[in-house]
Coordinates of C-alpha atoms and ligand atoms in Angstrom, one line a residue:
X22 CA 146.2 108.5 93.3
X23 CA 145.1 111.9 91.9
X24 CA 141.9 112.1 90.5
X25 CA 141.1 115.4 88.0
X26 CA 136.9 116.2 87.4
X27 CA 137.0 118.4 84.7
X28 CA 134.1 120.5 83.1
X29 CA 131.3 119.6 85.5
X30 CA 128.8 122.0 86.7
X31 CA 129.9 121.9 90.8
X32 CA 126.4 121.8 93.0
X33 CA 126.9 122.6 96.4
X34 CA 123.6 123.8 98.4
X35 CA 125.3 127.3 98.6
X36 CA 125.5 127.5 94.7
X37 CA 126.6 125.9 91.6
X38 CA 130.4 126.6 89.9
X39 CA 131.2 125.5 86.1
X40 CA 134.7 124.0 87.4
X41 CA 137.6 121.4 87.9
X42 CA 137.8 119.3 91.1
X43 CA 141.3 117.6 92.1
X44 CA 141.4 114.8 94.6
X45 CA 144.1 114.1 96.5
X46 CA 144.2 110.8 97.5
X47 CA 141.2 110.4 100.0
X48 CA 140.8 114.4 99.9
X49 CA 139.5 117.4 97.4
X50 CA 142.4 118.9 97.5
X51 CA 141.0 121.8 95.2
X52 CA 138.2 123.5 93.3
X53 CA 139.7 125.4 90.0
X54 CA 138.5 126.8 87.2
X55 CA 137.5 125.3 84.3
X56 CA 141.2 124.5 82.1
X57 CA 143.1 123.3 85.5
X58 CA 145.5 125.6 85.4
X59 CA 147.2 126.8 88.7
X60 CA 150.3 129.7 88.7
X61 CA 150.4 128.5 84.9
X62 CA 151.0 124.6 86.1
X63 CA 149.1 122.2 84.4
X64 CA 147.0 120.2 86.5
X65 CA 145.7 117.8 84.1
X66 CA 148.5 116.7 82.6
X67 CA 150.1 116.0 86.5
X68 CA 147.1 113.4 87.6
X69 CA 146.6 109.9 87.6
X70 CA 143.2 110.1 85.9
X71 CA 140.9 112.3 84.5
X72 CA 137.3 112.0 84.3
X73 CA 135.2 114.6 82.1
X74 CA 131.8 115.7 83.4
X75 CA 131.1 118.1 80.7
X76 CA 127.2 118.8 80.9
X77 CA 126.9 117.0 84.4
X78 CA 126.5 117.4 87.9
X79 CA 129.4 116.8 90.7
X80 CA 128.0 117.0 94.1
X81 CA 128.8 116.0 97.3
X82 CA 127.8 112.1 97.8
X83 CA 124.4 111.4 99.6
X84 CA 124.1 110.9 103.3
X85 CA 121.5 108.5 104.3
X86 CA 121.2 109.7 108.0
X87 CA 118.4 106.7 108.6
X88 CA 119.1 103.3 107.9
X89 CA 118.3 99.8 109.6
X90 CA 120.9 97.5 107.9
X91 CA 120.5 93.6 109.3
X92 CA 118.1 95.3 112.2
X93 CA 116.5 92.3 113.9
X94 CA 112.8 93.5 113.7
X95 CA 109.0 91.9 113.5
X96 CA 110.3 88.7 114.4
X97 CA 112.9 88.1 111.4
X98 CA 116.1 90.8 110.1
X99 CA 116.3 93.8 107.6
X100 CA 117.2 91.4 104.2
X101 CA 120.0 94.3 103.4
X102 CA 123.6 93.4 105.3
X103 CA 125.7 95.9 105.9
X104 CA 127.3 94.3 102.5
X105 CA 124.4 94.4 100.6
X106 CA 122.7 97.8 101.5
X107 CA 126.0 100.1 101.4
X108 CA 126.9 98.6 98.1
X109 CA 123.0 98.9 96.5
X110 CA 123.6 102.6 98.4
X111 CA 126.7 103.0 96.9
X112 CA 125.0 102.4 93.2
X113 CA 122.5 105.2 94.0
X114 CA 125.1 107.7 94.8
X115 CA 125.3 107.5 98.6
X116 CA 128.9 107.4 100.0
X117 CA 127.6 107.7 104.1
X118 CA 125.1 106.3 106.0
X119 CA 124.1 106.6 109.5
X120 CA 122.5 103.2 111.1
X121 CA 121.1 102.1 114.2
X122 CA 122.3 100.3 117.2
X123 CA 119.5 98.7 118.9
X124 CA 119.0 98.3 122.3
X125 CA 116.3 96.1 123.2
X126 CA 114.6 96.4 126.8
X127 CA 116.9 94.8 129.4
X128 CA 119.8 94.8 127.3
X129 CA 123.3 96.8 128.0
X130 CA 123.5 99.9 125.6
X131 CA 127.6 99.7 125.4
X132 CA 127.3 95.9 125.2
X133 CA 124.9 96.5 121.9
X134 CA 127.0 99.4 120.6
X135 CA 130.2 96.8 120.3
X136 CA 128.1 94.2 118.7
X137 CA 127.0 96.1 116.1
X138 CA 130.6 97.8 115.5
X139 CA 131.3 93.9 114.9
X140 CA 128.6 93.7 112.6
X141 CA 129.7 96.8 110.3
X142 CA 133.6 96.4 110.6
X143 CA 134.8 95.3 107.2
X144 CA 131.5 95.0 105.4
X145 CA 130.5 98.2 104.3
X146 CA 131.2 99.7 100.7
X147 CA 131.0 103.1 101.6
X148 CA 131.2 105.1 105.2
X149 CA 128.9 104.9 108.0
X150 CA 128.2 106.1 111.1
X151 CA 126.1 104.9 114.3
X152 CA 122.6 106.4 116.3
X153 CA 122.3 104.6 119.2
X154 CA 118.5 103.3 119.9
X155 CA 117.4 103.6 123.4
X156 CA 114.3 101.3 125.0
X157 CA 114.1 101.2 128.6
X158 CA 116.8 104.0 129.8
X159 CA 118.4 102.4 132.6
X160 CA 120.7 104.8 134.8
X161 CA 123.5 102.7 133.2
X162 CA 122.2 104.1 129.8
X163 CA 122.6 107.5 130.7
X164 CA 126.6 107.2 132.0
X165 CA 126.3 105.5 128.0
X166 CA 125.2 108.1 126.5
X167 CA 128.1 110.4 127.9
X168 CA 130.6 107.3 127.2
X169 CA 128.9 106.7 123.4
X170 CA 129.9 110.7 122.8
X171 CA 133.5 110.1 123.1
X172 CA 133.0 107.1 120.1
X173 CA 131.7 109.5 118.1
X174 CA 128.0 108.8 118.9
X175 CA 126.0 112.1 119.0
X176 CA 122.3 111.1 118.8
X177 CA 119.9 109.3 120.3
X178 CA 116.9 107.5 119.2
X179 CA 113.7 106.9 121.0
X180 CA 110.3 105.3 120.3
X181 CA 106.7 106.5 121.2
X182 CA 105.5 103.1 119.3
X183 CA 106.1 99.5 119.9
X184 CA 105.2 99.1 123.2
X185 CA 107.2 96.1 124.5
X186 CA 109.7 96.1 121.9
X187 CA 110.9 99.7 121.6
X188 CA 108.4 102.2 123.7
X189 CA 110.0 104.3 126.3
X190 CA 107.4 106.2 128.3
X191 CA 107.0 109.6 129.0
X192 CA 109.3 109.7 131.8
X193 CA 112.1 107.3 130.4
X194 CA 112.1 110.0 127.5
X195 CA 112.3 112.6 129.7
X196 CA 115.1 111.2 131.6
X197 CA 117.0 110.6 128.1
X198 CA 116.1 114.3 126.9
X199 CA 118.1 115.5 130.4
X200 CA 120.9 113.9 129.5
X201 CA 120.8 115.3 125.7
X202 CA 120.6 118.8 127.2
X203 CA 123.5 118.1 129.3
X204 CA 125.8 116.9 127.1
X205 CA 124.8 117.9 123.6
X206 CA 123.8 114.9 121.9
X207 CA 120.6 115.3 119.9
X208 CA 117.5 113.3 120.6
X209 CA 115.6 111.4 118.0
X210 CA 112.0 110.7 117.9
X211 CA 109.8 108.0 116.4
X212 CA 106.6 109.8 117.2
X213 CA 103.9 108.3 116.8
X214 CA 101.5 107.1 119.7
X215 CA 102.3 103.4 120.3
X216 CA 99.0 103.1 122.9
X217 CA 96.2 104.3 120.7
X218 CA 97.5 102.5 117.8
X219 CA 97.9 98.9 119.6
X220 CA 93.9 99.4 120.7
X221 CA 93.2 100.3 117.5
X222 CA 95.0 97.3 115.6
X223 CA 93.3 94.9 118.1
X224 CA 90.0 96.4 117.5
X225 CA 90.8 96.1 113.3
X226 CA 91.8 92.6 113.8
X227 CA 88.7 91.5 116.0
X228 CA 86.7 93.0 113.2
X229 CA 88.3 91.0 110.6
X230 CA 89.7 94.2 108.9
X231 CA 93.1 92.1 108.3
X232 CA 94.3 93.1 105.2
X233 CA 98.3 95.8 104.7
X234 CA 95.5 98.6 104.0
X235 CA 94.2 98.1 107.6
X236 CA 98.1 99.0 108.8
X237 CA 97.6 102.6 107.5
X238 CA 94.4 103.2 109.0
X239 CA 95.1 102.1 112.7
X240 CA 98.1 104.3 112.6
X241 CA 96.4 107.5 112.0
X242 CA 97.7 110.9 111.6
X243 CA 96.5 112.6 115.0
X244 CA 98.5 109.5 116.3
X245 CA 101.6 110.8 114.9
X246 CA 100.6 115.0 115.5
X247 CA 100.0 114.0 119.4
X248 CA 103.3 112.2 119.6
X249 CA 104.7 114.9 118.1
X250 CA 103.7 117.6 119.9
X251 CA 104.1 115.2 123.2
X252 CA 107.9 114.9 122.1
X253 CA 108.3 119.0 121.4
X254 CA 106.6 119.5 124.5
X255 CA 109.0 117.4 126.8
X256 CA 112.2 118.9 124.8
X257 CA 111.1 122.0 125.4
X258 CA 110.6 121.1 129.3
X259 CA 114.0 119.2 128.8
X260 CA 116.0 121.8 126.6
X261 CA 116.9 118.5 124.4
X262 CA 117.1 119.7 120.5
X263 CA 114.8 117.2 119.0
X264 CA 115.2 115.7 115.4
X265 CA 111.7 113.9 114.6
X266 CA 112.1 111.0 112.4
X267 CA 110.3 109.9 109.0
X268 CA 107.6 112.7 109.5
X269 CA 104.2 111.5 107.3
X270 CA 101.4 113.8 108.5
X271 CA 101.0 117.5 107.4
X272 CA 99.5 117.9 111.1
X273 CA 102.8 116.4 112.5
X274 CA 104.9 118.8 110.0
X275 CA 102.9 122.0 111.6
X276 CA 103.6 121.3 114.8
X277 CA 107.3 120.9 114.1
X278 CA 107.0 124.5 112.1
X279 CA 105.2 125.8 115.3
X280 CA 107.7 125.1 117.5
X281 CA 110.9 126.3 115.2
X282 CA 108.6 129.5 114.4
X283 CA 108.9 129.6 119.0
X284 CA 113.0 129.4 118.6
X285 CA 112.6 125.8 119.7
X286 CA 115.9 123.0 118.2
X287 CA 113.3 121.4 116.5
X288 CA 114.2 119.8 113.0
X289 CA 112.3 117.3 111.1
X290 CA 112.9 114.6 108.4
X291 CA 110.9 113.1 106.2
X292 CA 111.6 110.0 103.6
X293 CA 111.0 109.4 100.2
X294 CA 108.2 106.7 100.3
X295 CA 106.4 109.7 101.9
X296 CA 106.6 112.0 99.4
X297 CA 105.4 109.9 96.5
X298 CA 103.5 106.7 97.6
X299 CA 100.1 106.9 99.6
X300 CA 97.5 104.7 101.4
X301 CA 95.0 104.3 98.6
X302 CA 97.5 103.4 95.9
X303 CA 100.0 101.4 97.2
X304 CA 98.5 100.5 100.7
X305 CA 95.1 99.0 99.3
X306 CA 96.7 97.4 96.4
X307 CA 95.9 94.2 95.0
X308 CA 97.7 92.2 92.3
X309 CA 97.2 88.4 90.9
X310 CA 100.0 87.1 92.7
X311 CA 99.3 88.5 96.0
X312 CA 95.4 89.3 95.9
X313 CA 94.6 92.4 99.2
X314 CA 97.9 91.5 100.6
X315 CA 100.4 93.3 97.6
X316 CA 99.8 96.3 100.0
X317 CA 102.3 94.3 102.5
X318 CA 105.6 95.7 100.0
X319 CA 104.6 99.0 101.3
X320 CA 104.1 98.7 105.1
X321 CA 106.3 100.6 107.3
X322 CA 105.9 103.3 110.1
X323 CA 105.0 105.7 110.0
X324 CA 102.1 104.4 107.5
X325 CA 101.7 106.5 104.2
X326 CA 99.2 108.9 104.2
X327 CA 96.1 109.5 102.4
X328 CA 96.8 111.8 98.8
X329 CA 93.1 112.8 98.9
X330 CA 93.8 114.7 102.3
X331 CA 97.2 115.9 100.7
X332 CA 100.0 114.8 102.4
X333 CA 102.6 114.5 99.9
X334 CA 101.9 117.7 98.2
X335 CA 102.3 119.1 101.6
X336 CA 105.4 117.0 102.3
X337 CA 107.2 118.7 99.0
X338 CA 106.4 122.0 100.0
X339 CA 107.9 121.6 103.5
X340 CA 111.2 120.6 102.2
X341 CA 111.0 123.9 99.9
X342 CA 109.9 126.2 103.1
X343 CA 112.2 124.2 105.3
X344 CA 109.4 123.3 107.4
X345 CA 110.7 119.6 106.8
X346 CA 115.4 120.1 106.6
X347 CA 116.3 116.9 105.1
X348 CA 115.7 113.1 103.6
X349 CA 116.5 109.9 104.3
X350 CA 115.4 106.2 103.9
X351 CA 114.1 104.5 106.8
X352 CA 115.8 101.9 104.4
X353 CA 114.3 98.5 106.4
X354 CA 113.7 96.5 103.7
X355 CA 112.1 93.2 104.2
X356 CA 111.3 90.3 101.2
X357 CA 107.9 89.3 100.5
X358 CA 108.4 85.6 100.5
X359 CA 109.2 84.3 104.1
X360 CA 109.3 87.7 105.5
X361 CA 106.7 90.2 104.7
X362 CA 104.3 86.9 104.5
X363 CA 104.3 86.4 108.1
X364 CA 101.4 88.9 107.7
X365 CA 99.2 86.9 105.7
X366 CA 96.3 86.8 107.8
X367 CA 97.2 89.4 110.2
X368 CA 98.8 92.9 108.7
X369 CA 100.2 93.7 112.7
X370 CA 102.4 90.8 112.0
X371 CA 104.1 91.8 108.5
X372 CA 107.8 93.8 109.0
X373 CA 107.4 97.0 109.2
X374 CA 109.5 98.7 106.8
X375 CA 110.6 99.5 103.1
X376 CA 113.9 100.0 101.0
X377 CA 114.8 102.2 99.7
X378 CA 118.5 103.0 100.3
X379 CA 119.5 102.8 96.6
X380 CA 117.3 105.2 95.3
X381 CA 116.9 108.2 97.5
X382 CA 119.1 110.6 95.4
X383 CA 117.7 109.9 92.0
X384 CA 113.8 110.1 93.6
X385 CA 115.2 113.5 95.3
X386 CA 116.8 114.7 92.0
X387 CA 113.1 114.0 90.2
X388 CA 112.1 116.7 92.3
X389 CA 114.0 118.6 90.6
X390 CA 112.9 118.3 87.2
X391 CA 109.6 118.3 88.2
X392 CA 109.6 121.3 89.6
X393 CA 109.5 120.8 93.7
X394 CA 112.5 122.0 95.0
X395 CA 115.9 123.5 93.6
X396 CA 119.3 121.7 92.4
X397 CA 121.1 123.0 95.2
X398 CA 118.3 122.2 97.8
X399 CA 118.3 118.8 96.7
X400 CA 122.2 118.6 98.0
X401 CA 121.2 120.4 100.8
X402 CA 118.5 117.9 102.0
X403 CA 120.3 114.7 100.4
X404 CA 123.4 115.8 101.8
X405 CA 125.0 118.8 103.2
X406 CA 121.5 119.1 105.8
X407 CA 122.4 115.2 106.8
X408 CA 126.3 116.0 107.5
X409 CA 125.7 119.4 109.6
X410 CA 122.6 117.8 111.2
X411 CA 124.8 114.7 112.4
X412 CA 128.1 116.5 113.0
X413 CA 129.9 115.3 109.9
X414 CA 130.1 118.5 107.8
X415 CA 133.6 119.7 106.1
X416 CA 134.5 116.1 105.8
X417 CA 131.3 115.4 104.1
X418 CA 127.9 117.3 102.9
X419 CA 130.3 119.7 100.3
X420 CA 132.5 120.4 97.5
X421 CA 135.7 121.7 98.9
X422 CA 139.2 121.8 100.1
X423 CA 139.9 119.3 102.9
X424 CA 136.9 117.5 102.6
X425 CA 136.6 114.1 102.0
X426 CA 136.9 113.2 98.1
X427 CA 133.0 112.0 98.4
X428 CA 131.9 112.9 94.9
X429 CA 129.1 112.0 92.4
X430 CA 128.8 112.6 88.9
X431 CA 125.0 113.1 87.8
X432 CA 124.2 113.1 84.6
X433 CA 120.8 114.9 84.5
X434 CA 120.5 114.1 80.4
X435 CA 120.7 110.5 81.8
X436 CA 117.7 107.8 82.6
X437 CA 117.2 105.1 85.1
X438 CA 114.3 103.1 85.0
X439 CA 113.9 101.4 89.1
X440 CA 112.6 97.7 89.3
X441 CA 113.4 94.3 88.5
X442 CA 112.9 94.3 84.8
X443 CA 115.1 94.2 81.8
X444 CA 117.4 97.8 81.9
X445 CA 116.0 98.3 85.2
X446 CA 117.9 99.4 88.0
X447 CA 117.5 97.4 91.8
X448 CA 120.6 95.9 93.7
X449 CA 118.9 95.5 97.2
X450 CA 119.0 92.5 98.6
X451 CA 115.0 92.2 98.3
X452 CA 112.6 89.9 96.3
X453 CA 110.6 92.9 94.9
X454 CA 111.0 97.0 94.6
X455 CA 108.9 99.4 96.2
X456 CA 109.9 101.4 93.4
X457 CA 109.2 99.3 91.1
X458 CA 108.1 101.3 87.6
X459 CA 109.4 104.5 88.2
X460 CA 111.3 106.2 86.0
X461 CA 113.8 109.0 86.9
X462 CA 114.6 111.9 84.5
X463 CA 118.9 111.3 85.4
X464 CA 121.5 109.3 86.0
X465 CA 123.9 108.6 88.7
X466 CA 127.3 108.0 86.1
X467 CA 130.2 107.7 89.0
X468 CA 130.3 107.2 92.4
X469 CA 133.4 108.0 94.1
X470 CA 134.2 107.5 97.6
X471 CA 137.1 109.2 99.7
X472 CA 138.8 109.3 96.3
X473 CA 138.2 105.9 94.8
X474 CA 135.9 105.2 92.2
X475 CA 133.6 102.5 93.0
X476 CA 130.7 103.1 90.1
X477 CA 131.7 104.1 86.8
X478 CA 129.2 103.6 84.0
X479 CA 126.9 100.7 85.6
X480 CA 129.9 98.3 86.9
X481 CA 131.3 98.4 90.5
X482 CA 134.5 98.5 91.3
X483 CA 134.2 98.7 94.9
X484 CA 135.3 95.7 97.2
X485 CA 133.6 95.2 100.3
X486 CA 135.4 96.8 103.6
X487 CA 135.8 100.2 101.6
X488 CA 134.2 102.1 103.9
X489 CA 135.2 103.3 106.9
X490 CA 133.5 104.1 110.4
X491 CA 133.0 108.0 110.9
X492 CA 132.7 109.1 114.5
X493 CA 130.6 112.5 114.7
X494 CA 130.9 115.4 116.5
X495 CA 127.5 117.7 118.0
X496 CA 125.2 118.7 115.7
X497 CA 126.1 122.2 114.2
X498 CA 122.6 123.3 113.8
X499 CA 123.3 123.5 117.9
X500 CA 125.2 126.6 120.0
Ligands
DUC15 N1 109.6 102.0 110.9 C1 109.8 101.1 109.9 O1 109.0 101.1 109.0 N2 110.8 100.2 110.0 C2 111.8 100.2 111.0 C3 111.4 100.9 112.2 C4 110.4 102.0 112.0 O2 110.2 102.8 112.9
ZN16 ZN1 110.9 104.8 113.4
ZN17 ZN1 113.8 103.8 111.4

């Protein structure tokens, strides 16, 4: 199948081209100027189709490098399968995503890794990749993490938080970070400080302070700067490059800026939910059906932060200064009825977690119009950032030659409305949107994925077991 994009405005993060793209079966096998001709051969009149993207965008599909899909969490599971989540990711113009193996305390990290290979293996609509979750590091972790490289497993995930679910202390990280430095892999942080916040939920609790708003003020920010700087400190001991997860907190942002402004590999990522939704709107919300506990559809961790001390406005302006390099989900969505409701009386017992999976690039892409960051930083930090970061780039994260045919068509005169209402846009397997109501100044028109269009127009065309596995190589933000 050759496939001929004609007349689109090419965004890549280095720049944007008026011109043709030709895919090759599941590769671009070239970028030409507009009028395909080549040596005087006609290239649109030698394909099997050609779409026309006059007056739109074609960039690189979206890389979500932070996903829990089916993650067994809080007592219950993620509501998104594989199935479900990589196709409602698909719809929103992601053609990768990067999940989680988890490795609970006790259990065998290679013994995980193979289970959740099951899990994906013909499921997904688009491709995906694995991070491997550490908890305890046992010594047979470590020979794992040097085994887990040669799958195509380059990065690591540990926790600060969750003490007896996820929490690895101080000197299980350190241990981890060794190994990192020795063979390459890049560590991942959740840093936030598990201990400070456990006291203060019981305390919160005991006081009858029960209610979702409670969840963002018992995980407060100086919890997430200390882990933060207790993680940059014990990379830097370590020589471990460090990629901190879902970064909330300006604090947290400046010490990740301090230590890249030292020469330090430290990178930071930050999430959508954090750079529009905050503690006193959607945290401390109320509505008839749910009374105090509405605030439950946006709890997840880190919390979101206060807008009166400025955190999203800061958040913005880090992804323009490249304080912050890149976006993804933390897509962990959970449903209201018989999940999220576990919390009723007690917010330390609702999931943590929100989706948002389908929606990053068009969210990203507002940012755009409104002024916040560039069209081609917006591929960078949606995309091209995500495939270098995670050792993917060429194949994915650009427009060119020998990479994968990964493309989406944005139509930036388009509209989607997000939510559950009539012309509204939400295909996550969830009972309610954390998006619900916004409205997005674009439109993601066709989805294509290694060279096979699987959106066109609002229908799917995608089966399930498109996708493919993608093993990584290092990071190349590394020497
Ligand atoms: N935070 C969430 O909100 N959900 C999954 C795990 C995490 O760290
Ligand atoms: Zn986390
Ligand atoms: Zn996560």
């Amino acid at each position: 199948m050759k496939t001929l994009i004609t007349n689109g405005l090419v965004v890549n993060s280095t720049g944007t081209a008026l011109a043709d793209v030709l895919i090759d079966g599941e590769t671009i096998a070239a970028v030409l100027a507009p009028g395909s001709q080549l040596l005087g051969f006609d290239v649109a009149a030698n394909v099997d189709a050609v779409i026309d993207a006059r007056g739109k965008y074609v960039i690189p599909g979206g890389i979500d490098a932070h996903t829990h899909m089916e993650m067994p969490f809080g007592g219950t599971s993620a509501s998104d399968t594989f199935e479900t989540g990589t196709r409602a990711a698909a719809w929103g113009g992601t053609t990768s995503i990067v999940d989680f193996v988890v490795q609970y305390a006790g259990e065998n990290v290679i013994d995980q890794y193979t289970l959740w290979q099951a899990k994906a293996a013909g499921q997904c609509a688009i491709d995906y990749g694995f991070h491997q979750i550490l908890s305890d590091v046992q010594d047979s972790s470590l020979v794992a993490m040097d085994e887990l490289l040669k799958e195509g497993v380059s990065s690591f995930k540990l926790f600060m938080a969750y003490k007896g679910v996820f929490l690895s202390d101080d000197g299980q990280i350190t241990k981890a970070m060794q190994k990192a430095a020795s063979n390459g892999s890049m560590i991942m942080m959740h840093a936030e400080n598990g201990s400070v916040i456990d006291l203060l939920v019981q305390q919160a609790i005991a006081a009858g302070n029960t209610s979702p708003y409670f969840h963002g003020t018992t995980r407060p920010w100086q919890a997430e700067e200390e882990a933060t700087h207790r993680a940059i400190m014990l990379a830097n001991l370590t020589g471990a490059p460090l990629y901190v997860v879902h970064v909330s907190a300006k604090q947290a942002v400046a010490q990740i800026a301090t230590a890249r402004d030292a020469g330090q590999n430290v990178f930071g990522e930050t999430c959508p939910q954090y750079l529009y939704l905050s503690l006193e709107e959607q945290l401390a919300a109320s509505s008839t059906e749910w009374g105090t506990f509405e605030g439950a559809k946006w709890v997840c961790s880190t919390p979101l932060r206060s807008r009166e001390e400025g955190h999203q406005h800061h958040m913005w302006q880090s992804l323009r200064t490249n304080d912050i390099q890149m976006v993804s989900t933390d897509h962990c969505p959970f449903c209201m009825k018989g999940q999220k409701d576990m919390g009723l009386n007690d917010f330390s017992k609702i999931p943590n977690g929100i989706g948002s999976v389908e929606h990053r690039m068009d969210l990203l892409f507002q940012g755009v119009v409104d002024k916040q960051i560039s069209l081609e930083r917006w591929v960078e930090v949606t995309s091209t950032t995500p495939a270098r970061m995670f050792g993917m780039y060429g194949k994915k994260g650009v427009i060119q030659p020998g990479a994968d045919g990964d493309v989406v068509i944005y139509d930036p005169n388009g509209h989607t409305s997000i939510g559950f209402g009539e012309g509204r846009s939400h295909h996550m397997n969830m009972d309610y949107s954390a998006w619900e109501g916004f409205e997005i100044d674009g439109h993601v028109d066709t989805v294509i994925s290694r060279g096979k269009v699987i959106v066109d127009d609002d229908r799917y065309l995608g089966t399930k077991g498109d996708g493919q596995y993608v093993p990584r190589g290092l990071s190349q933000y590394l020497i």
